[in-house]
Short mmCIF file of C-alpha atoms and ligand atoms in Angstrom, two decimals:
data_model
loop_
_atom_site.label_atom_id
_atom_site.label_comp_id
_atom_site.label_asym_id
_atom_site.label_seq_id
_atom_site.Cartn_x
_atom_site.Cartn_y
_atom_site.Cartn_z
CA GLY A 428 -3.83 -46.12 81.26
CA ASP A 429 -3.97 -46.16 77.45
CA VAL A 430 -6.76 -43.59 77.24
CA ALA A 431 -6.33 -39.88 76.55
CA VAL A 432 -9.16 -37.50 77.47
CA LEU A 433 -9.86 -34.26 75.62
CA VAL A 434 -11.54 -31.69 77.87
CA PRO A 435 -13.17 -28.78 76.04
CA ALA A 436 -13.17 -25.99 78.65
CA ALA A 437 -12.86 -22.89 76.47
CA GLY A 438 -16.50 -21.77 76.48
CA ARG A 439 -17.71 -18.54 78.03
CA GLY A 440 -20.61 -19.96 80.00
CA GLU A 441 -23.06 -17.30 78.85
CA ARG A 442 -26.10 -19.20 80.10
CA LEU A 443 -24.58 -19.30 83.58
CA GLY A 444 -24.65 -15.51 83.68
CA PRO A 445 -21.92 -12.90 84.17
CA GLY A 446 -18.60 -13.96 85.67
CA LEU A 447 -15.51 -15.95 84.81
CA PRO A 448 -15.58 -18.50 81.95
CA LYS A 449 -17.71 -21.44 83.15
CA ALA A 450 -14.86 -23.93 83.57
CA LEU A 451 -13.12 -21.48 85.90
CA ARG A 452 -16.17 -20.70 88.05
CA GLU A 453 -15.62 -22.02 91.56
CA LEU A 454 -17.59 -24.46 93.65
CA ALA A 455 -16.39 -25.12 97.20
CA GLY A 456 -13.12 -23.33 96.48
CA SER A 457 -12.18 -25.17 93.27
CA PRO A 458 -12.97 -24.30 89.64
CA LEU A 459 -15.36 -26.66 87.83
CA LEU A 460 -12.44 -27.73 85.63
CA VAL A 461 -10.53 -28.92 88.68
CA HIS A 462 -13.52 -30.95 89.87
CA ALA A 463 -13.76 -32.50 86.39
CA VAL A 464 -10.08 -33.35 85.97
CA ARG A 465 -9.84 -34.73 89.51
CA ARG A 466 -12.51 -37.31 88.63
CA LEU A 467 -10.89 -38.14 85.29
CA ALA A 468 -7.59 -38.84 87.02
CA GLN A 469 -9.36 -41.21 89.42
CA ALA A 470 -10.40 -43.44 86.50
CA ASP A 471 -7.97 -46.34 86.03
CA CYS A 472 -8.05 -46.11 82.23
CA VAL A 473 -6.86 -42.50 81.93
CA GLY A 474 -3.20 -41.84 81.09
CA HIS A 475 -3.29 -38.36 79.59
CA VAL A 476 -5.50 -35.27 79.60
CA VAL A 477 -5.55 -32.42 77.06
CA VAL A 478 -7.57 -29.37 78.13
CA ALA A 479 -8.73 -26.66 75.71
CA VAL A 480 -8.78 -23.42 77.73
CA PRO A 481 -9.92 -19.84 77.07
CA ALA A 482 -7.37 -17.54 75.43
CA GLY A 483 -5.01 -16.13 78.03
CA ALA A 484 -5.74 -18.86 80.59
CA VAL A 485 -2.97 -21.37 79.78
CA ASP A 486 -0.64 -20.35 82.60
CA SER A 487 -3.34 -20.02 85.26
CA VAL A 488 -4.96 -23.36 84.33
CA SER A 489 -1.57 -25.05 84.30
CA ALA A 490 -1.01 -23.82 87.86
CA LEU A 491 -4.46 -25.13 88.87
CA LEU A 492 -4.18 -28.59 87.33
CA THR A 493 -0.54 -29.51 87.89
CA PRO A 494 -1.09 -30.16 91.63
CA VAL A 495 -4.31 -32.10 90.88
CA LEU A 496 -2.40 -34.55 88.67
CA ALA A 497 0.86 -34.67 90.66
CA GLY A 498 1.74 -38.24 91.56
CA SER A 499 -1.16 -39.67 89.53
CA GLY A 500 0.94 -40.63 86.52
CA VAL A 501 -1.55 -38.79 84.30
CA GLY A 502 0.06 -36.46 81.75
CA LEU A 503 -1.28 -33.01 80.90
CA ASP A 504 -1.27 -30.74 77.88
CA LEU A 505 -3.08 -27.43 77.49
CA VAL A 506 -4.17 -25.77 74.26
CA VAL A 507 -6.09 -22.57 73.61
CA GLY A 508 -9.59 -23.47 72.42
CA GLY A 509 -11.49 -22.20 69.39
CA ALA A 510 -14.64 -20.19 68.76
CA GLU A 511 -16.90 -23.26 68.77
CA ARG A 512 -16.77 -26.38 70.91
CA GLN A 513 -15.98 -28.56 67.89
CA GLN A 514 -12.92 -26.46 67.13
CA SER A 515 -11.76 -26.70 70.73
CA VAL A 516 -12.02 -30.50 70.53
CA ALA A 517 -10.13 -30.59 67.22
CA LEU A 518 -7.34 -28.43 68.64
CA ALA A 519 -7.06 -30.66 71.71
CA LEU A 520 -7.05 -33.80 69.56
CA ALA A 521 -4.11 -32.45 67.55
CA ALA A 522 -2.11 -32.14 70.79
CA VAL A 523 -2.51 -35.77 71.98
CA PRO A 524 0.84 -37.58 72.13
CA GLY A 525 1.35 -40.92 70.41
CA GLY A 526 0.48 -44.13 72.21
CA TYR A 527 -3.18 -43.44 73.04
CA PRO A 528 -5.39 -45.61 70.80
CA ILE A 529 -8.56 -44.67 72.70
CA ILE A 530 -9.70 -41.06 73.06
CA LEU A 531 -12.48 -39.77 75.29
CA VAL A 532 -14.04 -36.33 74.93
CA HIS A 533 -15.44 -34.88 78.15
CA ASP A 534 -17.00 -31.46 78.77
CA ALA A 535 -15.55 -29.55 81.71
CA ALA A 536 -19.15 -28.50 82.32
CA ARG A 537 -19.98 -32.13 83.30
CA ALA A 538 -17.67 -31.66 86.24
CA PHE A 539 -19.18 -34.38 88.43
CA ALA A 540 -19.16 -37.31 86.02
CA PRO A 541 -18.01 -40.26 88.17
CA PRO A 542 -14.74 -42.14 87.43
CA GLU A 543 -16.76 -45.36 86.97
CA LEU A 544 -18.55 -43.76 84.00
CA VAL A 545 -15.20 -42.85 82.44
CA ASP A 546 -13.97 -46.43 82.76
CA ARG A 547 -17.30 -47.82 81.45
CA VAL A 548 -17.10 -45.75 78.26
CA ALA A 549 -13.43 -46.66 77.68
CA ALA A 550 -14.16 -50.36 78.26
CA ALA A 551 -16.88 -50.32 75.59
CA VAL A 552 -14.43 -48.84 73.07
CA ARG A 553 -11.82 -51.41 74.07
CA ALA A 554 -14.41 -54.15 73.55
CA GLY A 555 -14.69 -53.17 69.89
CA SER A 556 -16.95 -50.15 69.41
CA ASP A 557 -15.73 -47.34 67.15
CA ALA A 558 -17.72 -44.76 69.11
CA VAL A 559 -19.53 -44.95 72.46
CA ILE A 560 -21.85 -42.49 74.18
CA PRO A 561 -23.33 -42.56 77.70
CA VAL A 562 -27.09 -42.04 77.64
CA LEU A 563 -30.08 -41.74 79.97
CA PRO A 564 -33.75 -42.32 79.24
CA VAL A 565 -35.78 -39.15 78.65
CA VAL A 566 -38.08 -38.59 81.64
CA ASP A 567 -40.13 -35.64 80.37
CA THR A 568 -42.89 -35.95 77.80
CA ILE A 569 -41.57 -34.38 74.57
CA LYS A 570 -43.81 -32.30 72.26
CA GLN A 571 -43.27 -30.85 68.83
CA VAL A 572 -44.52 -27.28 68.44
CA ASP A 573 -45.06 -24.83 65.59
CA PRO A 574 -43.41 -21.36 65.55
CA ASP A 575 -46.30 -19.99 67.67
CA GLY A 576 -45.79 -22.65 70.33
CA ALA A 577 -48.93 -24.62 69.50
CA VAL A 578 -48.46 -28.38 69.85
CA THR A 579 -48.21 -30.31 66.59
CA GLY A 580 -47.36 -33.71 68.00
CA THR A 581 -46.08 -35.87 70.81
CA VAL A 582 -42.80 -37.71 70.27
CA ASP A 583 -42.44 -41.36 71.32
CA ARG A 584 -39.89 -40.87 74.07
CA SER A 585 -39.22 -44.61 74.46
CA VAL A 586 -36.88 -44.40 71.45
CA LEU A 587 -35.12 -41.25 72.69
CA ARG A 588 -32.03 -40.92 74.87
CA ALA A 589 -30.37 -37.89 76.46
CA VAL A 590 -26.65 -37.90 75.67
CA GLN A 591 -23.80 -37.14 78.05
CA THR A 592 -20.02 -37.11 78.04
CA PRO A 593 -17.44 -38.63 78.24
CA GLN A 594 -17.89 -39.97 74.72
CA GLY A 595 -15.34 -42.56 73.65
CA PHE A 596 -13.69 -43.26 70.31
CA ARG A 597 -11.05 -45.28 68.60
CA ARG A 598 -8.53 -42.57 67.89
CA THR A 599 -8.50 -43.13 64.14
CA VAL A 600 -12.30 -42.82 64.02
CA LEU A 601 -12.38 -39.52 65.93
CA ALA A 602 -9.57 -38.07 63.83
CA ALA A 603 -11.33 -39.00 60.58
CA ALA A 604 -14.63 -37.57 61.83
CA HIS A 605 -13.07 -34.22 62.70
CA ALA A 606 -11.04 -34.08 59.51
CA ALA A 607 -14.17 -34.67 57.44
CA ASP A 608 -16.27 -32.03 59.17
CA THR A 609 -14.85 -28.63 59.98
CA ASP A 610 -17.98 -26.47 59.93
CA GLY A 611 -18.06 -26.33 63.73
CA GLY A 612 -21.78 -26.91 63.99
CA ALA A 613 -22.06 -30.32 65.67
CA THR A 614 -23.13 -30.36 69.34
CA ASP A 615 -21.32 -33.62 70.04
CA ASP A 616 -18.49 -35.66 68.64
CA ALA A 617 -20.47 -38.83 68.09
CA GLY A 618 -22.61 -36.77 65.70
CA LEU A 619 -19.56 -36.31 63.48
CA VAL A 620 -19.02 -40.07 63.41
CA GLU A 621 -22.71 -40.57 62.50
CA ARG A 622 -22.35 -38.13 59.57
CA LEU A 623 -19.53 -40.34 58.26
CA GLY A 624 -21.80 -43.37 58.49
CA GLY A 625 -20.04 -44.78 61.55
CA ARG A 626 -21.77 -46.97 64.12
CA VAL A 627 -22.25 -45.35 67.53
CA THR A 628 -23.19 -47.54 70.51
CA THR A 629 -24.47 -46.61 73.96
CA VAL A 630 -23.70 -47.40 77.58
CA PRO A 631 -25.72 -46.34 80.63
CA GLY A 632 -24.97 -42.76 81.67
CA ALA A 633 -24.90 -41.33 85.19
CA GLU A 634 -27.20 -38.71 86.68
CA SER A 635 -24.22 -36.97 88.28
CA ALA A 636 -22.75 -36.44 84.79
CA PHE A 637 -25.37 -33.75 84.06
CA LYS A 638 -24.14 -30.63 82.30
CA ILE A 639 -23.83 -27.49 84.39
CA THR A 640 -25.48 -24.97 82.08
CA ARG A 641 -27.69 -22.56 84.04
CA PRO A 642 -27.48 -21.11 87.56
CA PHE A 643 -29.85 -23.78 88.91
CA ASP A 644 -27.40 -26.48 87.77
CA LEU A 645 -24.66 -24.85 89.83
CA GLN A 646 -26.91 -25.08 92.90
CA VAL A 647 -27.44 -28.79 92.23
CA ALA A 648 -23.71 -29.31 91.71
CA ALA A 649 -23.02 -27.71 95.09
CA LEU A 650 -24.77 -30.72 96.63
CA LEU A 651 -22.29 -33.09 94.95
CA VAL A 652 -19.03 -31.44 95.99
CA ASP A 653 -16.71 -33.53 98.10
CA PRO A 654 -16.86 -32.50 101.75
N1 LIG B 198 -16.47 -25.23 74.92
C1 LIG B 198 -15.20 -25.06 74.38
N2 LIG B 198 -14.99 -24.15 73.38
C2 LIG B 198 -16.01 -23.40 72.92
C3 LIG B 198 -17.32 -23.57 73.46
C4 LIG B 198 -17.52 -24.50 74.46
O1 LIG B 198 -14.25 -25.73 74.80
N3 LIG B 198 -15.76 -22.50 71.96
C5 LIG B 198 -16.68 -26.19 76.02
C6 LIG B 198 -17.23 -25.54 77.28
O2 LIG B 198 -16.16 -24.96 78.03
C7 LIG B 198 -17.92 -26.70 77.97
C8 LIG B 198 -18.30 -27.63 76.82
O3 LIG B 198 -17.63 -27.15 75.66
O4 LIG B 198 -17.05 -27.40 78.87
C9 LIG B 198 -19.81 -27.68 76.63
O5 LIG B 198 -20.27 -26.41 76.20
P1 LIG B 198 -21.34 -25.53 76.96
O6 LIG B 198 -21.94 -26.27 78.11
O7 LIG B 198 -22.24 -24.92 75.94
O8 LIG B 198 -20.43 -24.38 77.65
P2 LIG B 198 -20.27 -22.87 77.23
O9 LIG B 198 -20.20 -22.74 75.74
O10 LIG B 198 -19.15 -22.32 78.03
O11 LIG B 198 -21.65 -22.26 77.79
P3 LIG B 198 -22.68 -21.29 77.00
O12 LIG B 198 -23.08 -22.04 75.76
O13 LIG B 198 -23.79 -21.09 77.99
O14 LIG B 198 -21.92 -20.01 76.71
MG1 LIG B 199 -21.89 -23.36 74.54
#
């Protein structure tokens, strides 16, 4: 495939509670990062993966992922991540070899995103979008509140979407967005493209691409693990 995927996996997973860094927490005997990369490698479009790992974890993660990718034809690079997610993505982007005009960015924490979603995002970039995000409708009613928690308004949720990863980009667009914005504050990469005035389009997301954030999410994920 002509697509490289950046996998930020260097976070601590504080909201998951005490334990290993989130990407290395195990479900059914495999770390979340292994579940994530296994699905990426099953997508036809993917030719290379760059993972940003916690400091000190390069050798152990290399040992975990090399067998996952063996025989798949998918290349692997590992970098040590940064203090914020945006820095981890930028460091991974800098390590992508030449020859990958389309770059996807995919959180290790969305470990059960299906391969079809990966191919859908890449196809939308290939079809001409500069930046593509998978989205789902918002199912909850959304309220605005004041600092005391009193309701000040109800938002029209029909114009809202919840955003997932993988997000897809023309490589030049993602590189320019990161180069222009180094403050580390953005919560997603498409947001950096928006700040530059770029056009971001959407494709349907997948419920199984939910982000494993809190302990309850890990219980849900346990239901999705391959038998
Ligand atoms: N991430 C990263 N580098 C950081 C922070 C986060 O690579 N400095 C990665 C995480 O490993 C995760 C993804 O970005 O795969 C999404 O972040 P999040 O779900 O917030 O994970 P954590 O930051 O690990 O969790 P928490 O915020 O609860 O500590
Ligand atoms: Mg975080």
